[in-house]
């Protein structure tokens, strides 16, 4: 950090980049022990690992080769079948950080989601979460499903999905979002390695990323204050009357932006509150023209 | 049109200044520099307010011009303050008049104030009916899966029991019968 000339940029991207750069420098110098990371994909759509692959500060290659030792990720690893599960189970004797994406299907003792076979037995998502959750040094719940069930637990929830915290009764870092932004995960991971657990809010989210109310940093905010509301999506004014959930969602999207910090949902449509607890059911309807329809 | 372009240009300049000053303020430790930057920030903000006022006036002029020439329905969508639903929906802006809260709503009446189809959005908590049409937590007259037009006393107690101050920020419009 000493090589940054003042004024040191304080925007979110720079903070995440500084954290990861320092983690890189210190792992290279050998002063920071490389940690093992297990990425468990449970009941979800694999969207968070895809999102992680879109990371820029740092990129994925660096993350899994230099920053941490990614020992298990069913999407990215070469091993498959029992060999892969064996690798996963070896971790039980070692120290590792556990990142979980996806919800846990509880129905019929978890049989609605079997992630592999171990010693001839089916290994359910439920069992994997319980076994690994108990042993991990730190747990990061990545994405809406792992945090509180998210879309996997949406009504009518046939597989009886729940968030990780319902199954693993331990303190954990929660990174809601559908998907989780790569910076949120990588920044948290770097913080964890350098300084330990980041400061969390009372719902378990790192304040580093989740302390901004979208509404307060929204580029369309002046229109809200003036009472100028869009009636169609193409208008550049406030989307409040169309169902924007920015006013109830806390995360740094407006300043961080997505896809390489280029654009974000409100650039084209409403915020659907994907980083808010209760998403998607409690954030519905995502969009409706009922409030703005002209009635004569 | 030229004047409009000029105002826009000025706003961009001010925004740039504001960005620079906020960044400066967040890193600078030297007290005098801080004070100076703060002063500049304030004057830039005042200038911005002025520019916005200028734009507002222009918009108002344009709107009345349009209205007289094309009639009310000819208003370009989204322009002009608080669209044509202005009547009831802008009521959060007006001071809660002493006469409004005396209105009594039956549950059936309350159920019609759903915030849809041009109606304002009302909810009842503890026997008082509040207007949440333009409340920021009630986008599209829904709040975490709850609909406007209902008595939400129990729901309010279950989530905001310790935050009674929230009710003070709402505009009461009547009582529930």
Short mmCIF file of C-alpha atoms in Angstrom, two decimals:
data_model
loop_
_atom_site.label_atom_id
_atom_site.label_comp_id
_atom_site.label_asym_id
_atom_site.label_seq_id
_atom_site.Cartn_x
_atom_site.Cartn_y
_atom_site.Cartn_z
CA UNK A 1 0.00 0.00 0.00
CA UNK A 2 2.98 2.26 0.53
CA UNK A 3 3.57 2.62 -3.21
CA UNK A 4 0.30 4.43 -3.82
CA UNK A 5 0.81 8.14 -4.32
CA UNK A 6 -1.66 10.50 -2.71
CA UNK A 7 -4.42 11.31 -3.29
CA UNK A 8 -5.09 7.63 -3.01
CA UNK A 9 -8.28 6.76 -4.92
CA UNK A 10 -11.02 5.81 -2.51
CA UNK A 11 -13.62 4.51 -4.90
CA UNK A 12 -14.81 0.95 -4.39
CA UNK A 13 -12.94 -0.55 -7.32
CA UNK A 14 -9.66 0.89 -6.11
CA UNK A 15 -10.18 -0.40 -2.59
CA UNK A 16 -10.90 -3.92 -3.87
CA UNK A 17 -7.92 -3.68 -6.20
CA UNK A 18 -5.60 -2.47 -3.44
CA UNK A 19 -6.69 -5.31 -1.19
CA UNK A 20 -6.11 -7.94 -3.84
CA UNK A 21 -2.83 -6.36 -5.00
CA UNK A 22 -1.49 -6.41 -1.50
CA UNK A 23 -2.60 -9.99 -1.00
CA UNK A 24 -0.77 -10.86 -4.23
CA UNK A 25 2.42 -9.05 -3.19
CA UNK A 26 2.47 -10.68 0.20
CA UNK A 27 1.74 -14.20 -1.07
CA UNK A 28 4.57 -13.77 -3.59
CA UNK A 29 6.94 -12.56 -0.89
CA UNK A 30 5.93 -15.57 1.14
CA UNK A 31 4.80 -13.50 4.12
CA UNK A 32 1.18 -14.50 3.63
CA UNK A 33 0.42 -18.19 3.65
CA UNK A 34 -1.68 -19.21 0.66
CA UNK A 35 -5.02 -20.51 1.84
CA UNK A 36 -7.09 -23.28 0.43
CA UNK A 37 -10.48 -22.43 -1.00
CA UNK A 38 -13.33 -24.85 -1.48
CA UNK A 39 -16.10 -23.56 -3.76
CA UNK A 40 -19.18 -25.62 -3.19
CA UNK A 41 -21.94 -25.33 -5.77
CA UNK A 42 -25.24 -26.39 -4.28
CA UNK A 43 -28.84 -25.85 -5.34
CA UNK A 44 -28.67 -22.93 -7.74
CA UNK A 45 -27.79 -22.00 -11.28
CA UNK A 46 -23.97 -21.73 -11.05
CA UNK A 47 -24.39 -18.04 -11.77
CA UNK A 48 -21.97 -16.96 -9.07
CA UNK A 49 -19.02 -18.93 -10.36
CA UNK A 50 -19.77 -17.57 -13.85
CA UNK A 51 -19.88 -14.07 -12.40
CA UNK A 52 -16.59 -14.70 -10.58
CA UNK A 53 -14.98 -15.59 -13.89
CA UNK A 54 -15.79 -12.05 -14.96
CA UNK A 55 -13.55 -10.62 -12.23
CA UNK A 56 -11.06 -7.90 -13.08
CA UNK A 57 -9.36 -6.96 -9.82
CA UNK A 58 -7.88 -9.52 -9.98
CA UNK A 59 -8.94 -11.89 -12.72
CA UNK A 60 -9.87 -15.51 -12.19
CA UNK A 61 -6.58 -17.02 -13.31
CA UNK A 62 -4.63 -15.07 -10.76
CA UNK A 63 -7.20 -15.76 -8.05
CA UNK A 64 -7.05 -19.51 -8.33
CA UNK A 65 -3.36 -19.85 -9.01
CA UNK A 66 -1.64 -17.21 -6.90
CA UNK A 67 -4.00 -15.82 -4.32
CA UNK A 68 -5.60 -18.99 -3.07
CA UNK A 69 -5.31 -22.64 -3.79
CA UNK A 70 -8.67 -23.57 -5.28
CA UNK A 71 -8.92 -27.18 -4.28
CA UNK A 72 -12.49 -27.88 -5.28
CA UNK A 73 -14.94 -26.33 -7.70
CA UNK A 74 -17.04 -28.75 -9.70
CA UNK A 75 -17.31 -26.26 -12.56
CA UNK A 76 -13.62 -25.50 -12.90
CA UNK A 77 -11.63 -28.51 -11.70
CA UNK A 78 -10.28 -31.19 -14.00
CA UNK A 79 -11.10 -34.12 -11.75
CA UNK A 80 -14.57 -35.60 -11.91
CA UNK A 81 -16.79 -38.20 -10.28
CA UNK A 82 -15.58 -39.95 -7.12
CA UNK A 83 -12.09 -38.61 -7.70
CA UNK A 84 -13.36 -35.06 -7.33
CA UNK A 85 -15.43 -35.90 -4.25
CA UNK A 86 -12.42 -37.66 -2.75
CA UNK A 87 -10.43 -34.45 -3.19
CA UNK A 88 -13.23 -32.56 -1.46
CA UNK A 89 -13.31 -34.94 1.46
CA UNK A 90 -9.54 -34.80 1.92
CA UNK A 91 -10.07 -31.21 2.96
CA UNK A 92 -11.68 -32.32 6.18
CA UNK A 93 -8.23 -32.85 7.66
CA UNK A 94 -6.88 -29.51 6.46
CA UNK A 95 -7.59 -25.83 6.91
CA UNK A 96 -9.74 -24.24 4.25
CA UNK A 97 -12.06 -21.36 3.50
CA UNK A 98 -15.47 -22.49 2.34
CA UNK A 99 -17.40 -20.54 -0.28
CA UNK A 100 -20.90 -21.81 -0.90
CA UNK A 101 -23.18 -20.82 -3.74
CA UNK A 102 -26.70 -22.11 -4.10
CA UNK A 103 -29.34 -22.98 -1.54
CA UNK A 104 -29.75 -26.24 0.36
CA UNK A 105 -32.62 -28.50 -0.67
CA UNK A 106 -34.06 -30.01 2.50
CA UNK A 107 -36.88 -32.15 1.12
CA UNK A 108 -36.57 -35.89 1.68
CA UNK A 109 -33.35 -35.51 3.62
CA UNK A 110 -31.75 -33.53 0.84
CA UNK A 111 -32.30 -36.11 -1.88
CA UNK A 112 -33.57 -33.43 -4.24
CA UNK A 113 -29.99 -32.43 -4.82
CA UNK A 114 -27.22 -35.00 -4.95
CA UNK A 115 -23.85 -33.45 -5.80
CA UNK A 116 -21.86 -36.65 -6.21
CA UNK A 117 -21.07 -40.09 -4.81
CA UNK A 118 -18.69 -40.75 -2.00
CA UNK A 119 -17.64 -44.31 -1.12
CA UNK A 120 -20.63 -45.68 -2.97
CA UNK A 121 -23.09 -43.45 -1.14
CA UNK A 122 -24.98 -40.49 -2.54
CA UNK A 123 -23.61 -37.22 -1.23
CA UNK A 124 -26.44 -34.70 -0.93
CA UNK A 125 -25.98 -30.93 -0.99
CA UNK A 126 -27.37 -30.94 2.54
CA UNK A 127 -24.77 -33.41 3.82
CA UNK A 128 -21.90 -31.66 2.03
CA UNK A 129 -22.89 -28.31 3.52
CA UNK A 130 -23.12 -29.78 7.01
CA UNK A 131 -19.87 -31.73 6.89
CA UNK A 132 -17.74 -29.02 5.29
CA UNK A 133 -19.49 -26.15 7.06
CA UNK A 134 -18.47 -27.60 10.38
CA UNK A 135 -14.78 -27.85 9.49
CA UNK A 136 -14.10 -24.68 7.51
CA UNK A 137 -12.05 -21.87 9.09
CA UNK A 138 -14.32 -19.29 7.46
CA UNK A 139 -17.58 -19.58 5.56
CA UNK A 140 -18.66 -17.23 2.80
CA UNK A 141 -22.24 -17.56 1.54
CA UNK A 142 -22.02 -16.30 -2.04
CA UNK A 143 -25.12 -15.08 -3.83
CA UNK A 144 -28.81 -14.84 -3.01
CA UNK A 145 -29.50 -18.59 -2.83
CA UNK A 146 -26.75 -19.36 -0.33
CA UNK A 147 -27.64 -16.32 1.77
CA UNK A 148 -31.35 -16.90 2.27
CA UNK A 149 -32.61 -19.32 -0.35
CA UNK A 150 -33.03 -16.72 -3.10
CA UNK A 151 -34.62 -17.83 -6.38
CA UNK A 152 -34.12 -21.51 -5.43
CA UNK A 153 -36.43 -20.97 -2.46
CA UNK A 154 -38.96 -18.86 -4.37
CA UNK A 155 -42.59 -19.76 -4.02
CA UNK A 156 -43.74 -22.58 -4.26
CA UNK A 157 -40.26 -23.94 -3.42
CA UNK A 158 -40.88 -27.60 -4.31
CA UNK A 159 -37.46 -28.80 -3.10
CA UNK A 160 -37.83 -26.92 0.20
CA UNK A 161 -34.69 -24.87 -0.30
CA UNK A 162 -33.22 -22.75 2.49
CA UNK A 163 -30.16 -20.57 2.91
CA UNK A 164 -26.89 -21.94 4.24
CA UNK A 165 -27.38 -20.33 7.65
CA UNK A 166 -30.42 -22.54 8.27
CA UNK A 167 -28.28 -25.63 8.00
CA UNK A 168 -24.86 -24.53 9.25
CA UNK A 169 -25.34 -22.79 12.57
CA UNK A 170 -22.10 -20.84 12.58
CA UNK A 171 -21.14 -17.23 11.96
CA UNK A 172 -20.61 -16.66 8.26
CA UNK A 173 -20.02 -13.82 5.84
CA UNK A 174 -23.00 -13.22 3.60
CA UNK A 175 -22.64 -11.80 0.12
CA UNK A 176 -26.17 -11.51 -1.25
CA UNK A 177 -26.65 -10.67 -4.92
CA UNK A 178 -27.98 -12.50 -7.91
CA UNK A 179 -25.28 -13.07 -8.89
CA UNK A 180 -22.64 -11.87 -6.45
CA UNK A 181 -20.32 -9.29 -8.02
CA UNK A 182 -16.78 -10.71 -8.50
CA UNK A 183 -15.34 -7.74 -6.59
CA UNK A 184 -17.55 -8.42 -3.58
CA UNK A 185 -16.27 -11.96 -3.34
CA UNK A 186 -12.64 -11.31 -4.21
CA UNK A 187 -12.45 -8.23 -1.99
CA UNK A 188 -13.90 -10.18 0.92
CA UNK A 189 -11.55 -13.08 0.29
CA UNK A 190 -8.52 -10.77 0.15
CA UNK A 191 -9.61 -9.02 3.35
CA UNK A 192 -10.05 -12.36 5.03
CA UNK A 193 -6.50 -13.37 4.11
CA UNK A 194 -4.85 -10.07 5.00
CA UNK A 195 -6.70 -8.78 8.03
CA UNK A 196 -9.22 -11.44 8.98
CA UNK A 197 -12.95 -11.04 8.85
CA UNK A 198 -14.11 -7.68 7.44
CA UNK A 199 -16.49 -5.56 9.50
CA UNK A 200 -20.01 -6.89 9.01
CA UNK A 201 -23.41 -5.29 9.45
CA UNK A 202 -26.01 -6.89 11.72
CA UNK A 203 -27.14 -9.14 8.87
CA UNK A 204 -23.66 -10.50 8.22
CA UNK A 205 -22.79 -8.49 5.10
CA UNK A 206 -19.38 -6.77 4.77
CA UNK A 207 -19.86 -3.03 5.25
CA UNK A 208 -17.07 -2.54 2.74
CA UNK A 209 -19.50 -3.38 -0.05
CA UNK A 210 -23.00 -3.37 1.41
CA UNK A 211 -23.30 -0.02 3.15
CA UNK A 212 -24.62 2.10 0.27
CA UNK A 213 -28.34 2.41 -0.31
CA UNK A 214 -28.67 2.22 -4.10
CA UNK A 215 -31.22 5.03 -4.01
CA UNK A 216 -28.72 7.36 -2.32
CA UNK A 217 -26.12 7.03 -5.06
CA UNK A 218 -28.49 6.56 -7.99
CA UNK A 219 -27.78 8.77 -11.00
CA UNK A 220 -31.56 9.08 -11.41
CA UNK A 221 -32.05 10.25 -7.81
CA UNK A 222 -32.54 13.98 -8.61
CA UNK A 223 -35.66 13.00 -10.56
CA UNK A 224 -37.07 11.24 -7.51
CA UNK A 225 -36.50 14.32 -5.39
CA UNK A 226 -38.29 16.43 -7.98
CA UNK A 227 -41.16 13.95 -8.28
CA UNK A 228 -40.43 13.26 -11.95
CA UNK A 229 -41.22 9.61 -12.61
CA UNK A 230 -40.71 7.54 -15.73
CA UNK A 231 -43.84 5.98 -17.21
CA UNK A 232 -41.97 3.78 -19.64
CA UNK A 233 -38.53 2.20 -19.44
CA UNK A 234 -37.09 4.41 -22.11
CA UNK A 235 -37.45 7.59 -20.10
CA UNK A 236 -34.27 8.65 -18.34
CA UNK A 237 -36.11 9.72 -15.16
CA UNK A 238 -36.80 7.98 -11.82
CA UNK A 239 -38.12 4.41 -12.13
CA UNK A 240 -39.80 4.39 -8.71
CA UNK A 241 -43.33 4.13 -10.12
CA UNK A 242 -42.35 1.19 -12.32
CA UNK A 243 -41.17 -0.89 -9.37
CA UNK A 244 -37.51 0.02 -8.86
CA UNK A 245 -36.18 -1.59 -5.64
CA UNK A 246 -33.17 0.69 -5.37
CA UNK A 247 -34.73 2.47 -2.37
CA UNK A 248 -34.72 -0.73 -0.29
CA UNK A 249 -31.52 -2.35 -1.52
CA UNK A 250 -28.15 -1.80 0.07
CA UNK A 251 -25.11 -2.43 -2.08
CA UNK A 252 -22.54 -0.44 -4.04
CA UNK A 253 -23.77 -1.16 -7.63
CA UNK A 254 -24.22 2.53 -8.53
CA UNK A 255 -20.54 3.30 -8.04
CA UNK A 256 -19.04 -0.11 -8.86
CA UNK A 257 -21.03 -1.03 -11.98
CA UNK A 258 -20.90 -4.44 -13.66
CA UNK A 259 -19.25 -6.32 -16.51
CA UNK A 260 -15.91 -4.64 -16.08
CA UNK A 261 -17.44 -1.58 -14.40
CA UNK A 262 -19.35 -0.53 -17.52
CA UNK A 263 -23.05 -0.56 -16.82
CA UNK A 264 -25.62 -1.73 -14.29
CA UNK A 265 -29.32 -2.61 -14.15
CA UNK A 266 -30.56 0.95 -13.69
CA UNK A 267 -28.68 1.90 -16.85
CA UNK A 268 -31.49 0.23 -18.78
CA UNK A 269 -34.29 -0.84 -16.45
CA UNK A 270 -35.36 -1.04 -12.82
CA UNK A 271 -33.35 -2.44 -9.91
CA UNK A 272 -34.97 -5.74 -8.94
CA UNK A 273 -33.44 -5.80 -5.47
CA UNK A 274 -31.36 -8.92 -6.11
CA UNK A 275 -28.98 -8.07 -3.26
CA UNK A 276 -31.75 -7.65 -0.73
CA UNK A 277 -32.88 -10.38 1.64
CA UNK A 278 -36.17 -11.89 0.50
CA UNK A 279 -35.31 -11.65 -3.19
CA UNK A 280 -37.10 -12.54 -5.43
CA UNK A 281 -40.54 -13.03 -3.82
CA UNK A 282 -40.39 -9.96 -1.59
CA UNK A 283 -39.03 -7.79 -4.36
CA UNK A 284 -41.87 -8.65 -6.74
CA UNK A 285 -43.27 -7.28 -8.94
CA UNK A 286 -40.04 -6.35 -10.70
CA UNK A 287 -41.83 -4.11 -13.10
CA UNK A 288 -45.42 -3.04 -13.66
CA UNK A 289 -47.15 -0.20 -15.41
CA UNK A 290 -50.16 -0.21 -13.08
CA UNK A 291 -49.08 2.79 -11.06
CA UNK A 292 -48.34 4.99 -14.03
CA UNK A 293 -51.22 4.00 -16.27
CA UNK A 294 -53.38 6.93 -17.28
CA UNK A 295 -56.97 6.52 -16.13
CA UNK A 296 -59.63 8.72 -17.59
CA UNK B 1 -31.60 25.85 -27.19
CA UNK B 2 -28.18 27.42 -27.03
CA UNK B 3 -28.80 28.52 -23.47
CA UNK B 4 -29.86 25.00 -22.56
CA UNK B 5 -26.64 23.58 -23.96
CA UNK B 6 -24.72 26.14 -21.95
CA UNK B 7 -26.48 25.18 -18.73
CA UNK B 8 -25.79 21.51 -19.41
CA UNK B 9 -22.14 22.26 -20.03
CA UNK B 10 -21.92 24.20 -16.78
CA UNK B 11 -23.53 21.34 -14.88
CA UNK B 12 -20.96 18.94 -16.25
CA UNK B 13 -18.18 21.26 -15.15
CA UNK B 14 -19.66 21.54 -11.66
CA UNK B 15 -20.06 17.77 -11.41
CA UNK B 16 -16.40 17.34 -12.26
CA UNK B 17 -15.45 19.85 -9.59
CA UNK B 18 -17.68 18.13 -7.04
CA UNK B 19 -16.12 14.76 -7.77
CA UNK B 20 -12.64 16.17 -7.43
CA UNK B 21 -13.43 18.01 -4.20
CA UNK B 22 -15.11 15.02 -2.55
CA UNK B 23 -12.10 12.88 -3.36
CA UNK B 24 -9.75 15.56 -2.09
CA UNK B 25 -11.74 15.93 1.12
CA UNK B 26 -11.68 12.20 1.73
CA UNK B 27 -7.90 11.98 1.66
CA UNK B 28 -6.57 15.33 2.82
CA UNK B 29 -5.56 15.54 6.48
CA UNK B 30 -4.34 19.14 6.58
CA UNK B 31 -7.00 21.21 8.39
CA UNK B 32 -6.69 24.52 6.45
CA UNK B 33 -6.78 22.73 3.09
CA UNK B 34 -9.79 20.80 4.30
CA UNK B 35 -11.60 23.99 5.26
CA UNK B 36 -10.81 25.54 1.91
CA UNK B 37 -12.00 22.48 0.01
CA UNK B 38 -15.18 22.40 2.05
CA UNK B 39 -15.87 26.03 1.23
CA UNK B 40 -15.35 25.36 -2.45
CA UNK B 41 -17.62 22.35 -2.22
CA UNK B 42 -20.35 24.47 -0.69
CA UNK B 43 -20.09 27.18 -3.30
CA UNK B 44 -20.11 24.61 -6.10
CA UNK B 45 -23.21 23.05 -4.61
CA UNK B 46 -24.91 26.42 -4.42
CA UNK B 47 -24.04 27.01 -8.06
CA UNK B 48 -25.49 23.63 -8.96
CA UNK B 49 -28.71 24.46 -7.13
CA UNK B 50 -28.88 27.65 -9.11
CA UNK B 51 -28.37 25.84 -12.41
CA UNK B 52 -31.06 23.32 -11.56
CA UNK B 53 -33.40 26.16 -10.68
CA UNK B 54 -32.68 27.66 -14.08
CA UNK B 55 -33.55 24.37 -15.77
CA UNK B 56 -36.72 24.02 -13.70
CA UNK B 57 -37.88 27.46 -14.76
CA UNK B 58 -37.25 26.62 -18.38
CA UNK B 59 -39.12 23.33 -18.01
CA UNK B 60 -42.06 25.11 -16.37
CA UNK B 61 -42.19 27.66 -19.17
CA UNK B 62 -42.03 24.91 -21.77
CA UNK B 63 -44.75 22.98 -20.00
CA UNK B 64 -47.22 25.86 -19.76
CA UNK B 65 -46.49 26.65 -23.39
CA UNK B 66 -47.27 23.09 -24.37
CA UNK B 67 -50.33 22.91 -22.20
CA UNK B 68 -51.88 26.01 -23.71
CA UNK B 69 -51.12 24.91 -27.23
CA UNK B 70 -51.87 21.19 -27.05
CA UNK B 71 -54.12 20.79 -24.05
CA UNK B 72 -53.35 18.73 -20.97
CA UNK B 73 -53.07 15.36 -22.64
CA UNK B 74 -50.34 16.61 -24.91
CA UNK B 75 -47.79 16.71 -22.09
CA UNK B 76 -44.66 14.82 -23.02
CA UNK B 77 -44.41 11.80 -20.76
CA UNK B 78 -42.15 12.15 -17.76
CA UNK B 79 -41.50 15.84 -18.18
CA UNK B 80 -42.92 18.43 -15.91
CA UNK B 81 -43.08 17.98 -12.16
CA UNK B 82 -45.05 15.08 -10.69
CA UNK B 83 -46.95 13.92 -13.79
CA UNK B 84 -50.66 14.27 -14.29
CA UNK B 85 -51.35 12.01 -11.34
CA UNK B 86 -50.25 15.09 -9.42
CA UNK B 87 -53.56 15.49 -7.61
CA UNK B 88 -53.48 12.82 -4.94
CA UNK B 89 -50.01 11.34 -5.44
CA UNK B 90 -48.06 14.44 -4.59
CA UNK B 91 -49.73 14.64 -1.21
CA UNK B 92 -46.52 13.71 0.62
CA UNK B 93 -45.21 17.03 -0.54
CA UNK B 94 -48.03 19.11 0.86
CA UNK B 95 -48.08 19.78 4.59
CA UNK B 96 -50.31 17.35 6.43
CA UNK B 97 -53.30 19.60 6.74
CA UNK B 98 -55.30 19.49 9.93
CA UNK B 99 -58.46 18.56 8.05
CA UNK B 100 -57.12 15.48 6.27
CA UNK B 101 -56.65 13.13 9.24
CA UNK B 102 -60.27 13.62 10.25
CA UNK B 103 -61.41 11.53 7.29
CA UNK B 104 -62.62 8.07 8.25
CA UNK B 105 -61.96 5.08 6.04
CA UNK B 106 -63.77 1.78 6.14
CA UNK B 107 -61.69 -1.25 5.27
CA UNK B 108 -63.47 -1.49 1.93
CA UNK B 109 -62.64 2.13 1.17
CA UNK B 110 -59.05 1.64 2.19
CA UNK B 111 -58.82 -1.37 -0.11
CA UNK B 112 -59.38 0.88 -3.12
CA UNK B 113 -56.24 2.94 -2.41
CA UNK B 114 -53.81 0.46 -3.91
CA UNK B 115 -51.60 2.96 -5.73
CA UNK B 116 -52.67 1.45 -9.02
CA UNK B 117 -54.43 2.98 -11.97
CA UNK B 118 -53.89 6.51 -10.79
CA UNK B 119 -55.09 5.95 -7.19
CA UNK B 120 -52.85 6.96 -4.29
CA UNK B 121 -51.40 4.25 -2.04
CA UNK B 122 -52.68 4.19 1.55
CA UNK B 123 -51.89 1.80 4.38
CA UNK B 124 -53.23 1.65 7.92
CA UNK B 125 -51.12 1.08 11.03
CA UNK B 126 -52.61 1.23 14.50
CA UNK B 127 -55.88 2.71 13.27
CA UNK B 128 -54.26 5.59 11.38
CA UNK B 129 -54.29 5.68 7.60
CA UNK B 130 -51.05 6.90 6.02
CA UNK B 131 -50.20 7.97 2.50
CA UNK B 132 -47.22 6.01 1.11
CA UNK B 133 -47.70 6.94 -2.54
CA UNK B 134 -44.33 8.60 -2.84
CA UNK B 135 -42.63 6.93 0.10
CA UNK B 136 -39.33 5.59 -1.15
CA UNK B 137 -39.69 2.21 0.51
CA UNK B 138 -43.03 1.71 -1.29
CA UNK B 139 -41.96 1.50 -4.90
CA UNK B 140 -44.93 0.51 -7.05
CA UNK B 141 -47.10 0.61 -3.91
CA UNK B 142 -45.50 -2.62 -2.68
CA UNK B 143 -43.11 -3.12 0.21
CA UNK B 144 -41.33 -6.45 0.67
CA UNK B 145 -44.26 -8.37 -0.76
CA UNK B 146 -46.93 -6.29 1.00
CA UNK B 147 -49.58 -4.43 -0.99
CA UNK B 148 -50.97 -1.00 -0.24
CA UNK B 149 -54.68 -0.62 0.58
CA UNK B 150 -54.58 -2.80 3.70
CA UNK B 151 -54.33 -2.63 7.45
CA UNK B 152 -50.70 -3.60 8.12
CA UNK B 153 -50.61 -3.15 11.91
CA UNK B 154 -49.42 -6.71 12.57
CA UNK B 155 -46.85 -6.67 9.78
CA UNK B 156 -45.47 -3.34 10.96
CA UNK B 157 -45.16 -4.66 14.51
CA UNK B 158 -43.35 -7.79 13.39
CA UNK B 159 -40.64 -5.92 11.45
CA UNK B 160 -40.53 -2.37 12.77
CA UNK B 161 -41.83 -2.81 16.31
CA UNK B 162 -38.77 -1.02 17.68
CA UNK B 163 -38.89 1.70 15.02
CA UNK B 164 -42.05 3.62 15.84
CA UNK B 165 -40.35 6.77 14.52
CA UNK B 166 -41.05 5.52 11.00
CA UNK B 167 -44.72 6.36 11.49
CA UNK B 168 -43.80 9.95 12.27
CA UNK B 169 -42.21 10.31 8.85
CA UNK B 170 -45.43 9.30 7.07
CA UNK B 171 -48.28 11.61 6.15
CA UNK B 172 -51.52 10.66 7.94
CA UNK B 173 -54.62 11.06 5.83
CA UNK B 174 -57.32 9.73 8.11
CA UNK B 175 -58.44 7.08 10.56
CA UNK B 176 -59.61 3.55 10.04
CA UNK B 177 -63.24 2.98 11.02
#
